[in-house]
Tab-separated table of C-alpha atoms and ligand atoms in Angstrom:
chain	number	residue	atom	x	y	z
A	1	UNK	CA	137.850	26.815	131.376
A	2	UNK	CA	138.954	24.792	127.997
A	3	UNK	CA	141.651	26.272	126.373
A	4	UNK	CA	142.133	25.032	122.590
A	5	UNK	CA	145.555	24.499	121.343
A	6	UNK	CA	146.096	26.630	118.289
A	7	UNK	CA	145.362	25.418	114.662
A	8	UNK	CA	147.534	24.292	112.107
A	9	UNK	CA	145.933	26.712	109.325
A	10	UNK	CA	149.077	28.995	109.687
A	11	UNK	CA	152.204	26.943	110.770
A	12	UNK	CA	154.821	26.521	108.174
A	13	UNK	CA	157.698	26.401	110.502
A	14	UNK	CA	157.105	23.035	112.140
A	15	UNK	CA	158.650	19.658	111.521
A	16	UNK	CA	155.556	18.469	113.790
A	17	UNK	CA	152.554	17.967	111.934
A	18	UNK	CA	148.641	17.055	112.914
A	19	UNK	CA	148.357	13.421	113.872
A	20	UNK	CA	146.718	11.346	111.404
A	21	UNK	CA	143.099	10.340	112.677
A	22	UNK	CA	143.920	7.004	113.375
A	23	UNK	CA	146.656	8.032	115.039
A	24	UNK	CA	145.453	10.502	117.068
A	25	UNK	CA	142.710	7.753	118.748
A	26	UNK	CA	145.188	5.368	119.491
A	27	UNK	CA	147.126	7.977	121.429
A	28	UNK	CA	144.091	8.384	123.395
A	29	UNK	CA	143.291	4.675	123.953
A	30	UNK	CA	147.268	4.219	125.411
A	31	UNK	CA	147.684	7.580	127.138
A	32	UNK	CA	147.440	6.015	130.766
A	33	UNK	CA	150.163	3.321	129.425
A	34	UNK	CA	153.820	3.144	129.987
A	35	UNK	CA	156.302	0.704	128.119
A	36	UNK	CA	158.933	1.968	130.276
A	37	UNK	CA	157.478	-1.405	132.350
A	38	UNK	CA	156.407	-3.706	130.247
A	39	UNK	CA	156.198	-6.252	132.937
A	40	UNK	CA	152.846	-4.028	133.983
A	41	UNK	CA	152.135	-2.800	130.484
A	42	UNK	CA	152.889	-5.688	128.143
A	43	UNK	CA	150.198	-4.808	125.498
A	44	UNK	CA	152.213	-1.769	124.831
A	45	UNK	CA	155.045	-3.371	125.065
A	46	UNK	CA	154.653	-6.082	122.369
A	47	UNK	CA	153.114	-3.068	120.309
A	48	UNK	CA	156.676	-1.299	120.619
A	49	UNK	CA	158.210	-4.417	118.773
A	50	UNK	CA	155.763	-3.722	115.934
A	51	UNK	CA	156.867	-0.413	115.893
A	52	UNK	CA	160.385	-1.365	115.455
A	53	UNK	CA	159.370	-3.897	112.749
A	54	UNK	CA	157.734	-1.397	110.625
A	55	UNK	CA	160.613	1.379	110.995
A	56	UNK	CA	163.194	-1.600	110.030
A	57	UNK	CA	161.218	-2.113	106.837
A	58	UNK	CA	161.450	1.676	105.749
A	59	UNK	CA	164.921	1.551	106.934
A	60	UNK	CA	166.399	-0.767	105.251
A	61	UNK	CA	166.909	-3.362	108.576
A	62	UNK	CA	166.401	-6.647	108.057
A	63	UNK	CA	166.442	-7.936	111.852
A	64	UNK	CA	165.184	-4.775	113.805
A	65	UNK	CA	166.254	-3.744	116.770
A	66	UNK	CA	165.589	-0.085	118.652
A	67	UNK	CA	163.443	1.696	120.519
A	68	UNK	CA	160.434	3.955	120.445
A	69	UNK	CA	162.262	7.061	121.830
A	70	UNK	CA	160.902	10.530	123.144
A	71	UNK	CA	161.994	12.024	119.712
A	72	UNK	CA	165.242	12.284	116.930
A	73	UNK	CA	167.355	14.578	120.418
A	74	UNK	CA	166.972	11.401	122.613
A	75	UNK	CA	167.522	8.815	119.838
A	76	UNK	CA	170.722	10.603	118.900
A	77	UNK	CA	171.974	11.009	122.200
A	78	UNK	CA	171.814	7.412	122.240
A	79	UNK	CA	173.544	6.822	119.369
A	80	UNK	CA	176.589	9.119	120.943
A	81	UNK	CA	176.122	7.007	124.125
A	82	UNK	CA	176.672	4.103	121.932
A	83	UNK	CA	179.342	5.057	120.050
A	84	UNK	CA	181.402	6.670	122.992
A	85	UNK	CA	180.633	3.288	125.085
A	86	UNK	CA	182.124	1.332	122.096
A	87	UNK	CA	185.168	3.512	121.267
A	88	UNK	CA	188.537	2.303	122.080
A	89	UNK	CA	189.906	5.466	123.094
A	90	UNK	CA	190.128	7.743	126.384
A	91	UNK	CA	189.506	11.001	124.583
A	92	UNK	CA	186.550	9.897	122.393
A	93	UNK	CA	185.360	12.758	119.408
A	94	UNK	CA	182.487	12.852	117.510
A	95	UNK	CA	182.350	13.995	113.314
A	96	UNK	CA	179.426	15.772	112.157
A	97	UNK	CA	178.450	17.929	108.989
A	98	UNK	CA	178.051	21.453	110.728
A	99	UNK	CA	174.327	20.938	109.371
A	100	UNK	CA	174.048	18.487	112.201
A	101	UNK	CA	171.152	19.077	114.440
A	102	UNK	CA	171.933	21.259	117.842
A	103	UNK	CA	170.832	17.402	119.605
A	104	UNK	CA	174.400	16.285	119.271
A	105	UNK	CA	175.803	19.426	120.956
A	106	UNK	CA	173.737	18.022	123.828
A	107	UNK	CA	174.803	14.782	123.257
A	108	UNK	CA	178.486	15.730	123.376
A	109	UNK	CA	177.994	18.500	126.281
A	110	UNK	CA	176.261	15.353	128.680
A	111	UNK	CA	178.607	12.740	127.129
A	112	UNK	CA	181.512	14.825	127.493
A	113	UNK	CA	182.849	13.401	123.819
A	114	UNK	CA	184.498	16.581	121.586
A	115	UNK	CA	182.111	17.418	118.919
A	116	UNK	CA	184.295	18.292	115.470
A	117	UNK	CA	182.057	20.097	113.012
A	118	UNK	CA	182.934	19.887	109.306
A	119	UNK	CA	181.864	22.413	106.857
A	120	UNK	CA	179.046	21.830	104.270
A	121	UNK	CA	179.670	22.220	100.365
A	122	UNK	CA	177.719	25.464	98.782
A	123	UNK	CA	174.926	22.900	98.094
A	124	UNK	CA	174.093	22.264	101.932
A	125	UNK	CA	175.237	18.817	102.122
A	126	UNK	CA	178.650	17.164	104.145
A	127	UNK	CA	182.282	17.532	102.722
A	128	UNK	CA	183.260	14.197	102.098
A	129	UNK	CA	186.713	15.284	101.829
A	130	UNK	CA	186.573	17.542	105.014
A	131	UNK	CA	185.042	14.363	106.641
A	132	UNK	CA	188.186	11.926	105.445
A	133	UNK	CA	190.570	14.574	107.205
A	134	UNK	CA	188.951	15.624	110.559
A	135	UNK	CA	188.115	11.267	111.541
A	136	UNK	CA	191.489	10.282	113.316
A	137	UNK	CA	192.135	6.866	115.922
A	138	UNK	CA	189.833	8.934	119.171
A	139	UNK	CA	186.931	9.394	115.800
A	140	UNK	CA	184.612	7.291	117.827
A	141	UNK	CA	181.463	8.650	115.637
A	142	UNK	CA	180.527	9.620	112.139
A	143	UNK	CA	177.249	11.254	111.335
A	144	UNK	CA	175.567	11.995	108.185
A	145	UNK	CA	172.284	13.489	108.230
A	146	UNK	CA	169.391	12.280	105.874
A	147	UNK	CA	167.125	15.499	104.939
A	148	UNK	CA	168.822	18.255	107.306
A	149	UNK	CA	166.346	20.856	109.109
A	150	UNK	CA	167.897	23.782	107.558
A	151	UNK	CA	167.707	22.934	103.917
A	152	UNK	CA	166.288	19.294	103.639
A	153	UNK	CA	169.526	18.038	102.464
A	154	UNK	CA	170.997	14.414	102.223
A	155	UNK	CA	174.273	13.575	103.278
A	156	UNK	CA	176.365	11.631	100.828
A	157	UNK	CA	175.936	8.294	103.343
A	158	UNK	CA	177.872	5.781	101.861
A	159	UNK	CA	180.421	7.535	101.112
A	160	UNK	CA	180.684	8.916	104.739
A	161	UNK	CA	179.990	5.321	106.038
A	162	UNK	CA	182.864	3.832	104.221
A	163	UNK	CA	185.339	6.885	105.813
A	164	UNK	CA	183.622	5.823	109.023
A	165	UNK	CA	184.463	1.993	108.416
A	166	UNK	CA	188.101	3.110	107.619
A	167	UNK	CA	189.102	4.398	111.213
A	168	UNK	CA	187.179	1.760	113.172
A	169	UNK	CA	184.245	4.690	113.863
A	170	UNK	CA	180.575	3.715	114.045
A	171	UNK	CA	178.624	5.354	111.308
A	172	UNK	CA	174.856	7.224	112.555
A	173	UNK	CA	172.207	8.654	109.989
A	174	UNK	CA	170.419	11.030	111.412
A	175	UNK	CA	166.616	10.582	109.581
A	176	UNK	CA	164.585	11.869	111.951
A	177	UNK	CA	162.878	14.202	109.302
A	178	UNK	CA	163.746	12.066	106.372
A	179	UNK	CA	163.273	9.040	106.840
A	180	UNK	CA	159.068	9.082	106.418
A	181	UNK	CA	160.089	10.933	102.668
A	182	UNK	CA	163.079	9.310	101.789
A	183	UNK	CA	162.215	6.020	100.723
A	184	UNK	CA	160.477	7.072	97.612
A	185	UNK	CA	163.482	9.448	96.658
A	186	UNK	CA	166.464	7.775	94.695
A	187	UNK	CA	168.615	8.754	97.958
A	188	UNK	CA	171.357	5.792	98.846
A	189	UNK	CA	170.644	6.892	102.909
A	190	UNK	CA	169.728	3.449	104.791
A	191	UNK	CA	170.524	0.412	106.344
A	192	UNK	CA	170.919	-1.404	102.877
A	193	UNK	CA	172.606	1.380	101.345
A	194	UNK	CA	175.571	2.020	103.536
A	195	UNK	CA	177.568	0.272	106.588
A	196	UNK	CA	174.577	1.912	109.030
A	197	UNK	CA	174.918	1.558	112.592
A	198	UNK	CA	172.760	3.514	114.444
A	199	UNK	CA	169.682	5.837	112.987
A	200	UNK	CA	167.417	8.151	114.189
A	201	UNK	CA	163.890	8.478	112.769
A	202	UNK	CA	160.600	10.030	113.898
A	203	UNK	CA	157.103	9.100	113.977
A	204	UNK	CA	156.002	12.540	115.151
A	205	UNK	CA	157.735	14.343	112.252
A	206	UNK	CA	156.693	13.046	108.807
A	207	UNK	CA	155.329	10.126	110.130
A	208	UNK	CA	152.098	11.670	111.294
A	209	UNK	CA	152.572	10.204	114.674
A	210	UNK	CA	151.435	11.644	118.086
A	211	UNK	CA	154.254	13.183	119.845
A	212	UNK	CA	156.467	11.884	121.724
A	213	UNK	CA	157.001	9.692	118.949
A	214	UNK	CA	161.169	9.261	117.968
A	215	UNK	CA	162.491	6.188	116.930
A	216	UNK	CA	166.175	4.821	117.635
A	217	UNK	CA	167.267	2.082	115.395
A	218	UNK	CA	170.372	-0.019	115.758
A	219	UNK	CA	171.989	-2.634	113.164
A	220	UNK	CA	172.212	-5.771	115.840
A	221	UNK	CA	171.067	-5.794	119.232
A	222	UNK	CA	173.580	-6.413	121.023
A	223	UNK	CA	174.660	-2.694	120.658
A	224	UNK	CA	171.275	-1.479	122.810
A	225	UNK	CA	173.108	-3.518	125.383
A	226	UNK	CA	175.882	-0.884	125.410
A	227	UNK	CA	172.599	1.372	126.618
A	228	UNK	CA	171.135	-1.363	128.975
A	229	UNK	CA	171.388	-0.704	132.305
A	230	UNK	CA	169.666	-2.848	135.539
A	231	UNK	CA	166.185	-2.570	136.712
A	232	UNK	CA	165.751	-3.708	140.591
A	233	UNK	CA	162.455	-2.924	140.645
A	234	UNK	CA	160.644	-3.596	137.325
A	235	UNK	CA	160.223	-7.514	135.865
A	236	UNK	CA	161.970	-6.674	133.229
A	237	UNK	CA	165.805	-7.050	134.178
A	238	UNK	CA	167.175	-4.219	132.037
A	239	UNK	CA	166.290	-0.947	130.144
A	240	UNK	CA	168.283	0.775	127.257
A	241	UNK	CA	165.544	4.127	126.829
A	242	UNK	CA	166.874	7.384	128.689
A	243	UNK	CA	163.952	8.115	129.870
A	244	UNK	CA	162.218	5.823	132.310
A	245	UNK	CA	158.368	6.238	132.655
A	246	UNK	CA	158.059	6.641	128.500
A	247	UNK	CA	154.641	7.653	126.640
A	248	UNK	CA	152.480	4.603	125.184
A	249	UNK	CA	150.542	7.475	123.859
A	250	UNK	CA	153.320	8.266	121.280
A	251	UNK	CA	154.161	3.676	120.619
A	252	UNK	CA	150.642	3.167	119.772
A	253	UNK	CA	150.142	6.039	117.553
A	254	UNK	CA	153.027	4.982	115.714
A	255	UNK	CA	151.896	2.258	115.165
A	256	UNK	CA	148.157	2.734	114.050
A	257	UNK	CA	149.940	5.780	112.011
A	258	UNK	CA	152.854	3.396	110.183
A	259	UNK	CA	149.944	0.634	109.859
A	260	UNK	CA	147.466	2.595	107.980
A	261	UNK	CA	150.429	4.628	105.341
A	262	UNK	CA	153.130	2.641	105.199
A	263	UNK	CA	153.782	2.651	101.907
A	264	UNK	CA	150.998	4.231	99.682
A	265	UNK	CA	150.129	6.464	102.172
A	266	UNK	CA	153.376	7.901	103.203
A	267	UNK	CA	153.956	7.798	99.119
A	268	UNK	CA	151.074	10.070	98.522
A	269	UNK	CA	151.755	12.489	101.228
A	270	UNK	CA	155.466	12.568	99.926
A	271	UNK	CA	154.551	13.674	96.274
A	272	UNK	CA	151.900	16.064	97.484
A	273	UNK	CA	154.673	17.569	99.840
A	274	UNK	CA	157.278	17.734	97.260
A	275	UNK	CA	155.033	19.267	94.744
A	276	UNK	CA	154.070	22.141	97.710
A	277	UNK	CA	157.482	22.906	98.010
A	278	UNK	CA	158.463	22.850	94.298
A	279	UNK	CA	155.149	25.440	93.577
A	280	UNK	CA	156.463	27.971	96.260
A	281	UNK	CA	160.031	27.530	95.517
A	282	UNK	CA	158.586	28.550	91.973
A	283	UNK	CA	156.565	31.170	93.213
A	284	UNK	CA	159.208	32.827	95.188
A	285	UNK	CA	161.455	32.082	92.727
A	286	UNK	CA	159.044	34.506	90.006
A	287	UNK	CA	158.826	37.307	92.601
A	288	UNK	CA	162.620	37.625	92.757
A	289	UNK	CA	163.823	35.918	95.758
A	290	UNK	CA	166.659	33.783	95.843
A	291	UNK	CA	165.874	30.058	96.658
A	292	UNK	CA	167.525	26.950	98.144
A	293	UNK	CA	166.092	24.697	95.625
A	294	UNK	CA	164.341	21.723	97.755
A	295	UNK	CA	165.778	18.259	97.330
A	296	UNK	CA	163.160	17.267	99.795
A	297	UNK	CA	159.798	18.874	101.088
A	298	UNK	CA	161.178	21.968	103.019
A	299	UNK	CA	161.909	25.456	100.777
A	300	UNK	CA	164.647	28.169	101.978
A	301	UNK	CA	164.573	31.842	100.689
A	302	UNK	CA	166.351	34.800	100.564
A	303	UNK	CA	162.654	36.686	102.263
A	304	UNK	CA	164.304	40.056	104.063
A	305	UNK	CA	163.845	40.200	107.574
A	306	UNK	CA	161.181	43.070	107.569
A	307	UNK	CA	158.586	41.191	105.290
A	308	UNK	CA	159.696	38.272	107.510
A	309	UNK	CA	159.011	39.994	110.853
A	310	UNK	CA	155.406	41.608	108.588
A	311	UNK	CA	153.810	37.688	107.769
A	312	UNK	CA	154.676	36.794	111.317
A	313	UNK	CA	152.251	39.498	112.119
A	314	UNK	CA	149.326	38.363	110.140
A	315	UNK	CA	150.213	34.792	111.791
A	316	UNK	CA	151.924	32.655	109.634
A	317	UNK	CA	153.974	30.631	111.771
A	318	UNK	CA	157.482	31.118	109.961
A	319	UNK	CA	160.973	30.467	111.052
A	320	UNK	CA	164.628	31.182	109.746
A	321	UNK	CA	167.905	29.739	109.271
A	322	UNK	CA	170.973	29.873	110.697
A	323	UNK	CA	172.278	32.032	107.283
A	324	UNK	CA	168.850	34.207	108.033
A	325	UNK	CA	166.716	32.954	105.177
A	326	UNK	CA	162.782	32.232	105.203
A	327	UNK	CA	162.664	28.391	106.220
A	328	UNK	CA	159.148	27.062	105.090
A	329	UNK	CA	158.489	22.938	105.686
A	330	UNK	CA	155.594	21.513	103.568
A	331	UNK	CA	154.560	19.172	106.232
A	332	UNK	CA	151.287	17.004	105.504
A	333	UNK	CA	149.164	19.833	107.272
A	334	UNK	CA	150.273	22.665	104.567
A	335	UNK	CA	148.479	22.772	101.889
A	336	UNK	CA	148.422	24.015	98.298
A	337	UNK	CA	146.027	26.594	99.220
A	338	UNK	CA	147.392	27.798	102.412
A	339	UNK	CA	150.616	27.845	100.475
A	340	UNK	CA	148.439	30.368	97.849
A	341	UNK	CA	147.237	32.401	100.481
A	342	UNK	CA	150.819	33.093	102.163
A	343	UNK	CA	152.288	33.855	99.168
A	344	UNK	CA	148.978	36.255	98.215
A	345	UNK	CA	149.661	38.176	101.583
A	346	UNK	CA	153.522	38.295	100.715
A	347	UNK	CA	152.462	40.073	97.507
A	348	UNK	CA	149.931	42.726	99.404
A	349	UNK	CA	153.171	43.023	101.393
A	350	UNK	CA	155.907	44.007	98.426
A	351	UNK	CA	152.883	46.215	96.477
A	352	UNK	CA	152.803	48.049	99.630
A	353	UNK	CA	156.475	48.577	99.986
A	354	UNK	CA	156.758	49.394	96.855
A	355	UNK	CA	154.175	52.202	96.714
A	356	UNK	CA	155.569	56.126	97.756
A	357	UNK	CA	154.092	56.698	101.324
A	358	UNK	CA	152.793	59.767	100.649
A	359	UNK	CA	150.607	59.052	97.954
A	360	UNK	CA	147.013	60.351	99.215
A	361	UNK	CA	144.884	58.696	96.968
B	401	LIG	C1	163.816	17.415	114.520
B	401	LIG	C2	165.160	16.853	114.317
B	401	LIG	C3	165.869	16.316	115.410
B	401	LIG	C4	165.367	16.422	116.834
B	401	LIG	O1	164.227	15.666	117.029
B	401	LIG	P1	163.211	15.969	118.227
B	401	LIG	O2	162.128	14.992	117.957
B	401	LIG	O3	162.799	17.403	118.075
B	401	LIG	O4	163.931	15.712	119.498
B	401	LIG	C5	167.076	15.724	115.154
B	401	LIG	N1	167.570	15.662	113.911
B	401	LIG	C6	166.928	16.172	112.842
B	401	LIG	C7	167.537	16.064	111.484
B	401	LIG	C8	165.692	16.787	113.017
B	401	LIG	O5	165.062	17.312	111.966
């Protein structure tokens, strides 16, 4: 029996999107490949470093160094593992926006660091101010996120960098959305923008990579050796990646992906995404909704929970946030006419509410 894993035609509620063609065969050329042992698999291997090259040029890093992760919760558990291996204290914490992704609660929960969440402004993003007075001597950590899953916000990152500079913290962006949109936004949010340590950013989000595709950057490379630990039995004497047996699958379709759209590509797909989510935020906007105005590809409204719980019915995947609103992301899969037909069924939707049950004819 073939089962066929469900179409895209419906799902607004993913960060994931369909792999781009190209990307899609060279997950299927390195599936039976691991660069967890590159001693056995060195074409994969030397394909990782050219993943790492590319995601240093959108990043802002000059001399690259990282890894091709599982996804953004490894990467960033890395990052903590980094910073908490690095911190000069015995009771290392951990400052993050309280739109930080759940990843770090992980991250802190395995690492056994204290996680201090800092409230957000009323426009989504991290209290600078809030930030400045919760870092102390143990602040091993600062993290600022660059296009938040809740709202797609970005963090003010040099600003937090320079608070994390001031107490001897490392500084970590979390881009594991963003960072396939951001670079053509005016956003200050990478390495060249802001003392950067440590950032996550996905291939299998925006990136239109097979997943497991996450990427873990890091400013100099010494500071994977705070991750390194030894290998007896590979070639290779050492391995920084948390997981050991890792997915070639997701390297090389990073790589075919980031070859064939870095930059025009990735620039197209960006304004077609942003223009999505400006049209809906529009339309929803017109039929009386409240909406979270979106700084970056991904639209939040004020969409009641009935007429929420209604569209899941007729199958739009849809999901909500933490406050309870209608979280759509305009991911390269959703289209302007998907986009027309969701908001066509939310309007059968409200003409039905709004028309007296009893009405016979
Ligand atoms: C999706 C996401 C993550 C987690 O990444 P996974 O690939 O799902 O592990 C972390 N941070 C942000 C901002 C994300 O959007």
């Amino acid at each position: 029996m073939q089962i066929e894993p469900q179409a895209f035609d419906r799902v607004l509620s993913s960060m994931c999107t369909e792999p781009h063609p190209v990307a899609r065969e060279a997950a299927e050329r390195f599936l039976a490949t691991n660069p967890g042992d590159p001693g056995t698999y060195p074409t994969v291997s030397a394909l990782e470093d050219e993943a790492i090259e590319r995601l240093g040029e959108i990043a802002g890093l000059d001399e690259p160094a990282g890894y091709v992760a599982s996804g953004g919760t490894e990467a960033n558990v890395q990052a903590v593992r980094i910073a908490r291996e690095r911190a000069d204290s015995s009771r290392p914490n951990v400052v993050m926006p309280e739109s930080g992704h759940f990843s770090f609660r992980k991250a802190a929960d395995v690492l056994g660091v204290e996680l201090r969440i800092v409230p957000t402004d009323d426009r989504h993003r991290a209290t600078v101010e809030a930030v400045r007075a919760t870092v102390d001597d143990d602040t091993a950590l600062v993290i600022g996120v660059a296009g938040t899953t809740e709202y797609g916000r970005v963090d003010p990152i040099p600003e937090l960098g320079e608070i994390a500079r001031s107490v001897d913290a490392m500084f970590h962006v979390d881009a594991a959305w963003g960072g396939f949109v951001l670079p053509f936004t005016d956003y200050e949010w990478h390495f060249g923008h802001a003392p950067v340590d440590t950032m996550s950013i996905d291939p299998h989000k925006m990136g239109q990579a097979a997943v497991p595709a996450g990427g873990l950057l890091v400013r100099s490379p010494e500071l994977l050796d705070e991750l390194a630990v030894d290998t007896p039995y590979l070639e290779s004497t050492s391995q920084a990646t948390l997981t050991g047996t890792r997915s070639g699958a997701g390297v090389a379709s990073a790589v075919a992906a980031m070859d064939e759209l870095w930059p025009a590509g990735y620039r197209r797909q960006y304004v077609r995404s942003q223009n999505n989510a400006e049209w809906l935020a529009d339309a929803l906007k017109k039929r009386g909704y409240a909406v979270v105005e979106p700084s970056l590809p991904l639209v939040a409204a004020d969409v009641d929970r009935g007429t929420f719980e209604a569209l899941r019915a007729k199958g739009w995947r849809l999901s909500r946030t933490a406050a309870d609103e209608l979280r759509i992301v305009c991911m390269p899969h959703v289209t302007r006419t998907m986009l027309a037909s969701f908001v066509g069924d939310l309007d059968r939707l409200e003409v039905r509410a709004s028309v007296p049950v009893a009405s016979d004819d």
